PDB file of C-alpha atoms and ligand atoms in Angstrom:
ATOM      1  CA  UNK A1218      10.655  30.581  14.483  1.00 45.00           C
ATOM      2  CA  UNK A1219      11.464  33.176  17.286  1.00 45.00           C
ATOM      3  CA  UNK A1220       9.639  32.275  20.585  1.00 46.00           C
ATOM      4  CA  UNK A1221      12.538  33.298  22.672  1.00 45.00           C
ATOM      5  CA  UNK A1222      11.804  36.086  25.517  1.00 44.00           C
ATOM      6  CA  UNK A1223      11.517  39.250  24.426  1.00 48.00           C
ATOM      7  CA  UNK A1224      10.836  42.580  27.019  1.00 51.00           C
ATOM      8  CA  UNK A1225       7.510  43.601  27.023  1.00 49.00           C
ATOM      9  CA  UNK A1226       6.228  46.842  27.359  1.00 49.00           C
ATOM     10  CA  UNK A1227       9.463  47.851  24.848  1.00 56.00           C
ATOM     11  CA  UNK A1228       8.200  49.924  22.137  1.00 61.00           C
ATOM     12  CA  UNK A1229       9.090  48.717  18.967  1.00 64.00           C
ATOM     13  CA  UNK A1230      10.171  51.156  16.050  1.00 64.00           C
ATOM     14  CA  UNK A1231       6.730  52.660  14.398  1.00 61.00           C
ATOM     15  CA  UNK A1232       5.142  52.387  17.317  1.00 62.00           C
ATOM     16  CA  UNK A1233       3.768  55.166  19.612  1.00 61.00           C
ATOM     17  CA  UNK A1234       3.360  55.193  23.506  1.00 57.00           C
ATOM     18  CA  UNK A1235       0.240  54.023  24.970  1.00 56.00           C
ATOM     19  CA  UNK A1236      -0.376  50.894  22.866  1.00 56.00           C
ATOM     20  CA  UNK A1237      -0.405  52.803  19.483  1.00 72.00           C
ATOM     21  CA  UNK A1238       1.347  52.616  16.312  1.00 85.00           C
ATOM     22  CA  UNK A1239       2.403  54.419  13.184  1.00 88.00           C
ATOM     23  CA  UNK A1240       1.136  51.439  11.092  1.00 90.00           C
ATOM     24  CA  UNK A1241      -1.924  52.818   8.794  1.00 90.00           C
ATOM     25  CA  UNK A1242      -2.492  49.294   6.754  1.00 93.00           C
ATOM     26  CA  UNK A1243      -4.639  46.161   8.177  1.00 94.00           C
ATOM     27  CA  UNK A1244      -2.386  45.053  10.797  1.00 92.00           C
ATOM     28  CA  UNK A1245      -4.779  43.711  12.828  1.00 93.00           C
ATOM     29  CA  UNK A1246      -6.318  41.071  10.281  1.00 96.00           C
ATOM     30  CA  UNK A1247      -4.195  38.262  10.261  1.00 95.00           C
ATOM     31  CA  UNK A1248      -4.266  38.088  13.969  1.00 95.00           C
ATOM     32  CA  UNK A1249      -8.275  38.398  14.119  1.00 96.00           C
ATOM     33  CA  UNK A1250      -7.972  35.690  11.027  1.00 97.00           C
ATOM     34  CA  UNK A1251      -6.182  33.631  13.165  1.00 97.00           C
ATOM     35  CA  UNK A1252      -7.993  33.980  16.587  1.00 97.00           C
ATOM     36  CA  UNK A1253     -11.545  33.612  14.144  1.00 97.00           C
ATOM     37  CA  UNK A1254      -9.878  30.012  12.830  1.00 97.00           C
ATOM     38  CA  UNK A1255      -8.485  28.876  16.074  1.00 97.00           C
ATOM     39  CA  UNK A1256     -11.501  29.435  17.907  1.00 97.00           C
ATOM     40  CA  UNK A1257     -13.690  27.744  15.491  1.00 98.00           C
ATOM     41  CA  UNK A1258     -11.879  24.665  15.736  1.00 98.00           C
ATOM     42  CA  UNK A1259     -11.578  24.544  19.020  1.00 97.00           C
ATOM     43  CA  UNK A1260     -15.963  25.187  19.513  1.00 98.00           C
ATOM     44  CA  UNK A1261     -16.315  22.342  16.836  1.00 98.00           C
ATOM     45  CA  UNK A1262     -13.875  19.754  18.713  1.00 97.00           C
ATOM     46  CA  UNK A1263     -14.812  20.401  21.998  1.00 97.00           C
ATOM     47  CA  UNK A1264     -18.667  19.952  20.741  1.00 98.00           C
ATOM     48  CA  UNK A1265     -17.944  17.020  19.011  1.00 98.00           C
ATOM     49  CA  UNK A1266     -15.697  14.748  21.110  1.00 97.00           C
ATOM     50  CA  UNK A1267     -18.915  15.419  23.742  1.00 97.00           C
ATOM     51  CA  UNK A1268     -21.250  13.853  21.342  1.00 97.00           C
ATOM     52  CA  UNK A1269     -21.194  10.850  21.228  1.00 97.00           C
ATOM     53  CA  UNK A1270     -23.124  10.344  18.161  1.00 96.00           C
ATOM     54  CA  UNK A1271     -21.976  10.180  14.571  1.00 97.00           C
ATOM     55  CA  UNK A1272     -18.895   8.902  15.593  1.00 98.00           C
ATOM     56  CA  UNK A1273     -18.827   5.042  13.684  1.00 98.00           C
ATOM     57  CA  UNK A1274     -20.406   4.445  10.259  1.00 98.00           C
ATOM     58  CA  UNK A1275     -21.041   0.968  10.996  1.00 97.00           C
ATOM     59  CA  UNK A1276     -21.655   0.025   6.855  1.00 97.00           C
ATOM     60  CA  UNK A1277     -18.776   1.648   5.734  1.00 97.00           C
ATOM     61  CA  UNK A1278     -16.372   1.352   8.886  1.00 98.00           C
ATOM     62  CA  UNK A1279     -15.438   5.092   8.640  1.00 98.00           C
ATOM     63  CA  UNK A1280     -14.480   5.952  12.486  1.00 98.00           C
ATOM     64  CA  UNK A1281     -13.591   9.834  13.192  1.00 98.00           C
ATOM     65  CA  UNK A1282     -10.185  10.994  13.778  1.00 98.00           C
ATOM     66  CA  UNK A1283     -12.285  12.269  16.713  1.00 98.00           C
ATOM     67  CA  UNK A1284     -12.951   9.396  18.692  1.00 98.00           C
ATOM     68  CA  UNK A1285      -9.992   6.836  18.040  1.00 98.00           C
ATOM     69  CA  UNK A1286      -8.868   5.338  19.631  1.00 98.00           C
ATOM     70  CA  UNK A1287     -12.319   3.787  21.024  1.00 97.00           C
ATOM     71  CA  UNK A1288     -11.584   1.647  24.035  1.00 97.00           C
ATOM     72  CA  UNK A1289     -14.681   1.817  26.274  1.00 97.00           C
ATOM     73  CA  UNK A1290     -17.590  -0.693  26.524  1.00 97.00           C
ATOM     74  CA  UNK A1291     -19.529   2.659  25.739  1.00 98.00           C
ATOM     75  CA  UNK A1292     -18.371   2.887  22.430  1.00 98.00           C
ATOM     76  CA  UNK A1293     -20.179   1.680  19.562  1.00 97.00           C
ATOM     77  CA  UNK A1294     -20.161  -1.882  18.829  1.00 96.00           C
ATOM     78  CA  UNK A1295     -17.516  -2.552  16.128  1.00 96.00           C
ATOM     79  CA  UNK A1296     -15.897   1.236  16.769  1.00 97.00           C
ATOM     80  CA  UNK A1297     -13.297  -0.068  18.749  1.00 97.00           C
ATOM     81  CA  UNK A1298     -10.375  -1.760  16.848  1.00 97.00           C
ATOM     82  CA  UNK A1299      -8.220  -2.392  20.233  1.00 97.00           C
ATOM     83  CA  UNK A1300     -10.757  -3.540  21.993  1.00 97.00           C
ATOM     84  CA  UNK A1301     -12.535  -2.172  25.247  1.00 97.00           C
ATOM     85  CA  UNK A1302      -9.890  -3.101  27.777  1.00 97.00           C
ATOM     86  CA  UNK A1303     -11.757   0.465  29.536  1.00 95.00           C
ATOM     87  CA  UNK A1304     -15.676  -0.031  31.133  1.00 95.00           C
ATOM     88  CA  UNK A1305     -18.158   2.340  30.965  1.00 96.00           C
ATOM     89  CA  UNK A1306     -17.398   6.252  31.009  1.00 97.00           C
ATOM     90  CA  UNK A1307     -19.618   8.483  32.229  1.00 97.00           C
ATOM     91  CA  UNK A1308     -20.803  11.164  29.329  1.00 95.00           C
ATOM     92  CA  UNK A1309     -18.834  14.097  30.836  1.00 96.00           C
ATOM     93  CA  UNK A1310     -15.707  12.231  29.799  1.00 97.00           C
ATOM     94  CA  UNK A1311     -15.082  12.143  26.233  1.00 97.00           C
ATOM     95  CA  UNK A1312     -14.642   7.991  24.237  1.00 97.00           C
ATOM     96  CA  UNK A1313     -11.199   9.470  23.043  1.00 97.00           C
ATOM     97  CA  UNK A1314      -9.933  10.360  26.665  1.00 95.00           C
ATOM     98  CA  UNK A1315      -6.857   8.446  26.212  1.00 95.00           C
ATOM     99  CA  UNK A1316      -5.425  10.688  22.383  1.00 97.00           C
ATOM    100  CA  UNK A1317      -7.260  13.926  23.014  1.00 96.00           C
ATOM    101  CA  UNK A1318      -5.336  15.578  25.571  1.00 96.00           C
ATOM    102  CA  UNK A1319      -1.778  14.718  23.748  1.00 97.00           C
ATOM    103  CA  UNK A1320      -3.466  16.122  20.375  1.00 97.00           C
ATOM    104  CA  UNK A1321      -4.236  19.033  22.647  1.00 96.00           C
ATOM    105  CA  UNK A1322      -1.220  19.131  24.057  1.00 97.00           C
ATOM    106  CA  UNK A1323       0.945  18.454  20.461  1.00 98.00           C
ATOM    107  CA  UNK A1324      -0.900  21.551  18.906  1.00 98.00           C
ATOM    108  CA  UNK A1325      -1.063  23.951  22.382  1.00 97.00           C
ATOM    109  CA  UNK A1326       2.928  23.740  22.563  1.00 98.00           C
ATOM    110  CA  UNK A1327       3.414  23.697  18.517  1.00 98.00           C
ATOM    111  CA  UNK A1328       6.060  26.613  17.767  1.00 97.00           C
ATOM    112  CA  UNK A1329       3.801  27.920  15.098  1.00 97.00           C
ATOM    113  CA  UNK A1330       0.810  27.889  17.123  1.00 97.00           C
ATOM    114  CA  UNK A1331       2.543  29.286  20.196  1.00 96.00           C
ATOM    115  CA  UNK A1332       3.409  32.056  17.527  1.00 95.00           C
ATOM    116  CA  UNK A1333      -0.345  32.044  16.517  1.00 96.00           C
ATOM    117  CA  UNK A1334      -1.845  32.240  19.847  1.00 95.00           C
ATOM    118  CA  UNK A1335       0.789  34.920  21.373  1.00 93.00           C
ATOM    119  CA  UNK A1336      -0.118  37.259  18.447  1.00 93.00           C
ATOM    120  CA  UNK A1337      -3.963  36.805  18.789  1.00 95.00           C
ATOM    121  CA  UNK A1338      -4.928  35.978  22.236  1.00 93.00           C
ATOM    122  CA  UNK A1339      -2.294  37.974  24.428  1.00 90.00           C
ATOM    123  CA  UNK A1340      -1.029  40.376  21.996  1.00 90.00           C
ATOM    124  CA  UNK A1341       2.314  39.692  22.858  1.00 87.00           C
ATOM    125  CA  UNK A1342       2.763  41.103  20.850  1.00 85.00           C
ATOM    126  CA  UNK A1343      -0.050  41.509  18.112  1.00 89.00           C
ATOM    127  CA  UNK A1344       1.986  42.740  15.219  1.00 90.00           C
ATOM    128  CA  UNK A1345       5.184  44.133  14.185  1.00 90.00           C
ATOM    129  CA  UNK A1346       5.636  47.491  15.322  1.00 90.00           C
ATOM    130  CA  UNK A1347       2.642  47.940  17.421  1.00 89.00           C
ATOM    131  CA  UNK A1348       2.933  47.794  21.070  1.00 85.00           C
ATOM    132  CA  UNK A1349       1.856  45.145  23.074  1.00 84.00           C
ATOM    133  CA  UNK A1350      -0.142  46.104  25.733  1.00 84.00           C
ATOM    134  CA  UNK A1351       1.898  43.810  28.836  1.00 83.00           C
ATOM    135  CA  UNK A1352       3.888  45.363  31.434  1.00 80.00           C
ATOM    136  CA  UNK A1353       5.654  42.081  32.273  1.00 79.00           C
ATOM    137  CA  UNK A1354       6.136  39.196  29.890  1.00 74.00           C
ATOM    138  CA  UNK A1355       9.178  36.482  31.163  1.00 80.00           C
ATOM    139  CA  UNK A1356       9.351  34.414  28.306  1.00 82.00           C
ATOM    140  CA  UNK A1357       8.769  30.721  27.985  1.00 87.00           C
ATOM    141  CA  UNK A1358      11.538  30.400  30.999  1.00 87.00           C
ATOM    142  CA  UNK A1359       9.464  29.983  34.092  1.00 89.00           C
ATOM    143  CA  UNK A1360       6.126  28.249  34.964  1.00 89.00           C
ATOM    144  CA  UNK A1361       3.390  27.854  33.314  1.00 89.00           C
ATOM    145  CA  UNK A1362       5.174  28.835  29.606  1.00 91.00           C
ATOM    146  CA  UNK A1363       8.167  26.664  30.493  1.00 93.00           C
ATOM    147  CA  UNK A1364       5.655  23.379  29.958  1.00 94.00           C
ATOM    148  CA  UNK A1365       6.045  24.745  26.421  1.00 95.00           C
ATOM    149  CA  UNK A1366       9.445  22.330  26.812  1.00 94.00           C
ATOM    150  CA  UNK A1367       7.449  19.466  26.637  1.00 96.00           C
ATOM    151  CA  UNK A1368       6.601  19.311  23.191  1.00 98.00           C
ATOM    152  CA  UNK A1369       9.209  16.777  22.188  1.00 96.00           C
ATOM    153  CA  UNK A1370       7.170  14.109  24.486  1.00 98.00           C
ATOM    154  CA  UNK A1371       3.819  14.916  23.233  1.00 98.00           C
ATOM    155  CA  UNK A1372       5.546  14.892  19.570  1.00 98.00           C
ATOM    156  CA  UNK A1373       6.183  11.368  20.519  1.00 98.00           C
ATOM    157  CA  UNK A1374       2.352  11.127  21.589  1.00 98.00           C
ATOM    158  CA  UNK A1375       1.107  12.317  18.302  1.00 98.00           C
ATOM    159  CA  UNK A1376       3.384   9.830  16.210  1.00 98.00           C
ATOM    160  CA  UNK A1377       1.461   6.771  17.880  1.00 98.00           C
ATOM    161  CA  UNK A1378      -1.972   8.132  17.457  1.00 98.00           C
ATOM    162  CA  UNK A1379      -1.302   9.184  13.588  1.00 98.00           C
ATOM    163  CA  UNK A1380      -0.287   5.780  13.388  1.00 98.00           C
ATOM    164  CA  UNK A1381      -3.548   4.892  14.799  1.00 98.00           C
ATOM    165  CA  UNK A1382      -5.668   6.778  12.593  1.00 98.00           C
ATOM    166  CA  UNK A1383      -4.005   5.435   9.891  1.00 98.00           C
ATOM    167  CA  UNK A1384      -4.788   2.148  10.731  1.00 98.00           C
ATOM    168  CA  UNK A1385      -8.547   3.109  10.964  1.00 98.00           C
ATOM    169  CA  UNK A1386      -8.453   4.873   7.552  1.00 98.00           C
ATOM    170  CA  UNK A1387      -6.938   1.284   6.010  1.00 98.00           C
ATOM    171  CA  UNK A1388      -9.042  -0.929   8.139  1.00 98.00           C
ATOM    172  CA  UNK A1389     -12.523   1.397   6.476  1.00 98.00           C
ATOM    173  CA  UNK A1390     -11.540   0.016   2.853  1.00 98.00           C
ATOM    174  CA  UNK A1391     -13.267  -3.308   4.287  1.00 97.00           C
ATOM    175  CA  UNK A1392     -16.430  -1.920   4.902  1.00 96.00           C
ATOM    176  CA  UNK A1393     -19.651  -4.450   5.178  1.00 94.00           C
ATOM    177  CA  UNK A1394     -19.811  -5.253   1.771  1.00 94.00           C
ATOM    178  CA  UNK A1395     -16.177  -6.642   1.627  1.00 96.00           C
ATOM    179  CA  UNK A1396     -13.412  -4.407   0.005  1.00 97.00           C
ATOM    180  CA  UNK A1397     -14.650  -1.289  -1.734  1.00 96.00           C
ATOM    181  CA  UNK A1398     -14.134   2.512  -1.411  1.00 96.00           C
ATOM    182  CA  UNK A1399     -15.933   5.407  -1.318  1.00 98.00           C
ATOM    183  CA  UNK A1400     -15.738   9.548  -0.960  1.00 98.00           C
ATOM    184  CA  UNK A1401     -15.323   8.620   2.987  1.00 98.00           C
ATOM    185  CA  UNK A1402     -12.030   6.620   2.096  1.00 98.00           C
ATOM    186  CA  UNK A1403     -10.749   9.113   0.141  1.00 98.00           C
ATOM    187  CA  UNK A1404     -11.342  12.186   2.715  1.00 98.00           C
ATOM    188  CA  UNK A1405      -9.949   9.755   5.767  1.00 98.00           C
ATOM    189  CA  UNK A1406      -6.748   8.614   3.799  1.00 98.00           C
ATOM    190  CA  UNK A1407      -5.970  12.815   2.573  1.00 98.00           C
ATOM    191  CA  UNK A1408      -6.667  13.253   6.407  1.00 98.00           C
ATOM    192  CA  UNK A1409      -3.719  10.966   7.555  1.00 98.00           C
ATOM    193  CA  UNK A1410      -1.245  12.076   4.769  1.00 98.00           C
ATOM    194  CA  UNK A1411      -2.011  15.574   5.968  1.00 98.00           C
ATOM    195  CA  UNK A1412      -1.493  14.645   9.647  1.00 98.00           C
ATOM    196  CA  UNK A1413       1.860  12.526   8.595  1.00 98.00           C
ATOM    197  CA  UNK A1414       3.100  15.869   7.074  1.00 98.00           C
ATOM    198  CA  UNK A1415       2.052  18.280  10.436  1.00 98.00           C
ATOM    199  CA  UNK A1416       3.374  15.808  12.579  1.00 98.00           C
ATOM    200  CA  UNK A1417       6.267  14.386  10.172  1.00 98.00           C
ATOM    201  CA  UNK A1418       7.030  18.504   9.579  1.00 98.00           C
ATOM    202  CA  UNK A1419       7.220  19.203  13.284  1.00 98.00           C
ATOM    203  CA  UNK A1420      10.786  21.240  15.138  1.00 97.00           C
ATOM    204  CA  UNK A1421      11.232  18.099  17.162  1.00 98.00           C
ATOM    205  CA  UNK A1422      11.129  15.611  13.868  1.00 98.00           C
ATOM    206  CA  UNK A1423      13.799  17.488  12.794  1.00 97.00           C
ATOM    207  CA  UNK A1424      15.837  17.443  16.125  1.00 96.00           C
ATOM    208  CA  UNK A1425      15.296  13.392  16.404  1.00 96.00           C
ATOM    209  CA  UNK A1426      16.567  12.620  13.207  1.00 96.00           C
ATOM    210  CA  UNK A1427      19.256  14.999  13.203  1.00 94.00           C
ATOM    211  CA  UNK A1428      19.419  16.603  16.532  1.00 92.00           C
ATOM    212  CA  UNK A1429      22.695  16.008  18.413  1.00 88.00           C
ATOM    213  CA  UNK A1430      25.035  15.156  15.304  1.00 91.00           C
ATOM    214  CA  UNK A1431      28.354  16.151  15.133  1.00 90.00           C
ATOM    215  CA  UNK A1432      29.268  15.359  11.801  1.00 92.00           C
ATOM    216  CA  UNK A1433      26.583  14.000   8.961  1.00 92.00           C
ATOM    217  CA  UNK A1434      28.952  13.027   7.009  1.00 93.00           C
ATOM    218  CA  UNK A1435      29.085   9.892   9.292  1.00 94.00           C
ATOM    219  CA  UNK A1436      25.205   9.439   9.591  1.00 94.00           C
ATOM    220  CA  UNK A1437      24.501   9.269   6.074  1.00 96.00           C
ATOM    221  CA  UNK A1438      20.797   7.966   6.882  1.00 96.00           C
ATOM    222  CA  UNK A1439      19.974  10.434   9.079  1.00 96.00           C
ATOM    223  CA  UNK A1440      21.319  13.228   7.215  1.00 96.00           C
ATOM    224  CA  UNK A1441      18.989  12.180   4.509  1.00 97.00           C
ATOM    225  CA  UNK A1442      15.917  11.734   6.977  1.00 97.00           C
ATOM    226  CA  UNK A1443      17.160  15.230   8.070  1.00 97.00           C
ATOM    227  CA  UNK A1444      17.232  17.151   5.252  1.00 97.00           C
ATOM    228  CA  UNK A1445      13.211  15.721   4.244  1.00 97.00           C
ATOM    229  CA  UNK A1446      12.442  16.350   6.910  1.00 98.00           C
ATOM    230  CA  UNK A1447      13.930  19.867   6.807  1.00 97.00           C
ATOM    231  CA  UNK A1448      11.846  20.522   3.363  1.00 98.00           C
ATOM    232  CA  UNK A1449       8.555  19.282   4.913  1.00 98.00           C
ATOM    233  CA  UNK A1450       9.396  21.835   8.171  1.00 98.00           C
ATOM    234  CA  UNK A1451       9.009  24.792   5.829  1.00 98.00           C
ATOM    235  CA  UNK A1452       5.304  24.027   4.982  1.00 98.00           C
ATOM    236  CA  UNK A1453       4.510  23.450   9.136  1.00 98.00           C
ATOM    237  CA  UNK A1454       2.791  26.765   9.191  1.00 98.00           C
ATOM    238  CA  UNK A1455       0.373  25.482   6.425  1.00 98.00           C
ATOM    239  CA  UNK A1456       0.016  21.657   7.368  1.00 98.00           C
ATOM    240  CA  UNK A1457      -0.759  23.035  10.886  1.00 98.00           C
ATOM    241  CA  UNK A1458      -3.896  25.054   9.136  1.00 98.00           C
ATOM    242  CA  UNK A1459      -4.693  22.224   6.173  1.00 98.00           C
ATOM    243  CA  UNK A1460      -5.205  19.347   8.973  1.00 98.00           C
ATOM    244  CA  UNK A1461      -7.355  21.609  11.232  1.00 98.00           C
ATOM    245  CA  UNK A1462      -9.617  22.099   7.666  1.00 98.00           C
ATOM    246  CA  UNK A1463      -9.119  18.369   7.466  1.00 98.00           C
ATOM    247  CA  UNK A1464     -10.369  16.799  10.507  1.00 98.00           C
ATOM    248  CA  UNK A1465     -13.389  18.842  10.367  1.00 98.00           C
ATOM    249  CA  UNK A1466     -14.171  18.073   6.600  1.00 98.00           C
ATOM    250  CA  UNK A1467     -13.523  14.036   7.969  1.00 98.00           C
ATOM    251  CA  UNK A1468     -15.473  14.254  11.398  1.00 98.00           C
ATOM    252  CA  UNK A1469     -18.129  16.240   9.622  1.00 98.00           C
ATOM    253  CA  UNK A1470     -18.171  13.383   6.475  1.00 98.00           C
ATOM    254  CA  UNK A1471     -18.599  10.188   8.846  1.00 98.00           C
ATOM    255  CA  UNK A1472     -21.502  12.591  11.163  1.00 98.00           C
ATOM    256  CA  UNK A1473     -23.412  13.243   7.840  1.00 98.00           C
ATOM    257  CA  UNK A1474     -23.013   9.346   6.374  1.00 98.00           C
ATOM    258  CA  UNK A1475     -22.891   7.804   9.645  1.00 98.00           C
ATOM    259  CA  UNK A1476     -26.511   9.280  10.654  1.00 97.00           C
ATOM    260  CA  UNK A1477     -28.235   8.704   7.240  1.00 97.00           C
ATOM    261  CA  UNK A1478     -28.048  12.901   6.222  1.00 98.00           C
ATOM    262  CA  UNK A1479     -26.090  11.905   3.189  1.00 98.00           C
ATOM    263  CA  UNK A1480     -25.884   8.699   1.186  1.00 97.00           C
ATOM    264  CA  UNK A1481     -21.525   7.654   0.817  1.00 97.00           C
ATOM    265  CA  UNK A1482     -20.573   8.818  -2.632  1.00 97.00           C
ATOM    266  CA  UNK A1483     -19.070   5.014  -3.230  1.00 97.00           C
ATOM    267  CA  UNK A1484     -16.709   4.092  -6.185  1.00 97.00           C
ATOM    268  CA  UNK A1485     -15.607   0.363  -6.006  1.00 96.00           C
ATOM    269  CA  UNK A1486     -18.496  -1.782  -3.973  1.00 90.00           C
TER     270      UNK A1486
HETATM  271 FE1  FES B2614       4.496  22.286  15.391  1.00 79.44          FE
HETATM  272 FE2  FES B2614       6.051  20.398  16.564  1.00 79.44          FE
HETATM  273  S1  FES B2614       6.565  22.408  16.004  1.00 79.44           S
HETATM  274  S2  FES B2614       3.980  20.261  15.886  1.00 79.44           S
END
C-alpha cells in the first residue's frame, strides 16, 4: 500500500486546474462511503465507552469488547476478570482507559486506514485523477504524520488486548448456570477470530515474523509463519471493515441482553 510522500498540488493526468477533473463516473462515492462508515463508528464508540451501562451481562458473563479490560472499583461487580488493582474513575474517563487509546492508536496509524482517512477526510488526495485541493502536503516524514511510525508498538498493544478479549469470550461459556452457550457466545467468539485476522493480517505481523531475514531458507518456521501471514495481509482491507461491523453487532448484543431489551437466544443451558 503506497503511503509514501507524494507532491501535492501536482495535477494528476485527467485532471483539470482548479481542483477539477475529467472523470464523469462516481468518483466521489467510495470516499463519502468511507468517511459515512468511519464516522459512524467512531459516534457509536465514543458514545458507548462513555456509558457506562450495558457493559456486563452478569447471567450470561458476556463483557463488551468495549470495556475490557475492567480494572476499576467502578466497574461492575464480576466485570472485571483482573481484578480492580485501579479505584474509582471519575465518569469523564472511560472503564477501558487502559486498551482504548492503543485500539485507537492500532487503527489511526493502520496503512489501510491511513489510506482511508487521506482519501476522505483531507482529500489528499480524494481519487485518482482528481486534484487534491492542498498546496503543501510533506508526507508522513515530519511531525505530526511521522507518529504514523509507531504502529509497530501499538501492533504490539493490540496483540495483548485481543488476547484479552479472547479470554473474556472463553471465560462467558461459564455463565451463571454453569457451562452453556448462547447467540452472545457465538457473536463474541466470531468477534475475536475476526480481530485475530485484522490484527494477525496487519504490515507489521508480517515484518515480525519475517522482517529482517536474509535467507528463509534457514528460518524454515518463520518462512512458514511468513507466508500465512502474507495470505491473511491480502484480506486487511476487509478484516479492517468486518471487525468495525463486528464490535458493534457484539457491544450492541451484550447492551440489548445485558439490560433486559432482548431475552439471550441460548442453545446448551
Ligand atoms: Fe493495518 Fe497494521 S497495517 S493494523
Amino acid at each position: 500500500m503506497n503511503t509514501a510522500p507524494h507532491r501535492a498540488g501536482a495535477r494528476p493526468a485527467g485532471s483539470t486546474p482548479g481542483g477539477r477533473t475529467l472523470r464523469t463516473d462516481r468518483w466521489w462515492l467510495p470516499p463519502l462511503l468511507t468517511a459515512l462508515g468511519l464516522a459512524t463508528f467512531v459516534v457509536y464508540a465514543t458514545v458507548r465507552s462513555f456509558m457506562r451501562e450495558g457493559y456486563w451481562d452478569a447471567e450470561n458473563h458476556y463483557l463488551t469488547p468495549f470495556y475490557s479490560p475492567c480494572l476499576s472499583d467502578s466497574c461492575v461487580a464480576g466485570s472485571s476478570h483482573f481484578g480492580t488493582p485501579i479505584g474509582e474513575l471519575p465518569g469523564f474517563i472511560p472503564l477501558a482507559f487502559l486498551s482504548l487509546p492503543f485500539l485507537l492508536g492500532f487503527r489511526l496509524t493502520c496503512y489501510y486506514y491511513r489510506k482511508a482517512y487521506y482519501r476522505s477526510f483531507w482529500f489528499a488526495p480524494p481519487a485518482c485523477a482528481v486534484t487534491e485541493p492542498h498546496d503543501r502536503y510533506t508526507g508522513e516524514t515530519r511531525l505530526p504524520l511521522i507518529l504514523q511510525n509507531a504502529h509497530r508498538y501499538f501492533f504490539y498493544a493490540a496483540f495483548v488486548i485481543t488476547l484479552i478479549n479472547t479470554y473474556d469470550a472463553i471465560l462467558a461459556f461459564d455463565g451463571e448456570r454453569g457451562l452453556g452457550f448462547g447467540l452472545g457466545n457465538v457473536i463474541l467468539l466470531v468477534n475475536v477470530v475476526l480481530l485475530w485476522g485484522y490484527t494477525l493480517s496487519c504490515h507489521s505481523c508480517r515484518h515480525v515474523t519475517g522482517g529482517r531475514l536474509k535467507h528463509f531458507s534457514r528460518n524454515p518456521v518463520r518462512y512458514r509463519i511468513w507466508t500465512w501471514v502474507s495470505r491473511m495481509n491480502v484480506r486487511h482491507m476487509q478484516f479492517a471493515w468486518v471487525t468495525l461491523a463486528s464490535l458493534v453487532i457484539t457491544d450492541l448484543y451484550v447492551w440489548l441482553v445485558s439490560t433486559g431489551t432482548i431475552p439471550d437466544l441460548r442453545f446448551v443451558n
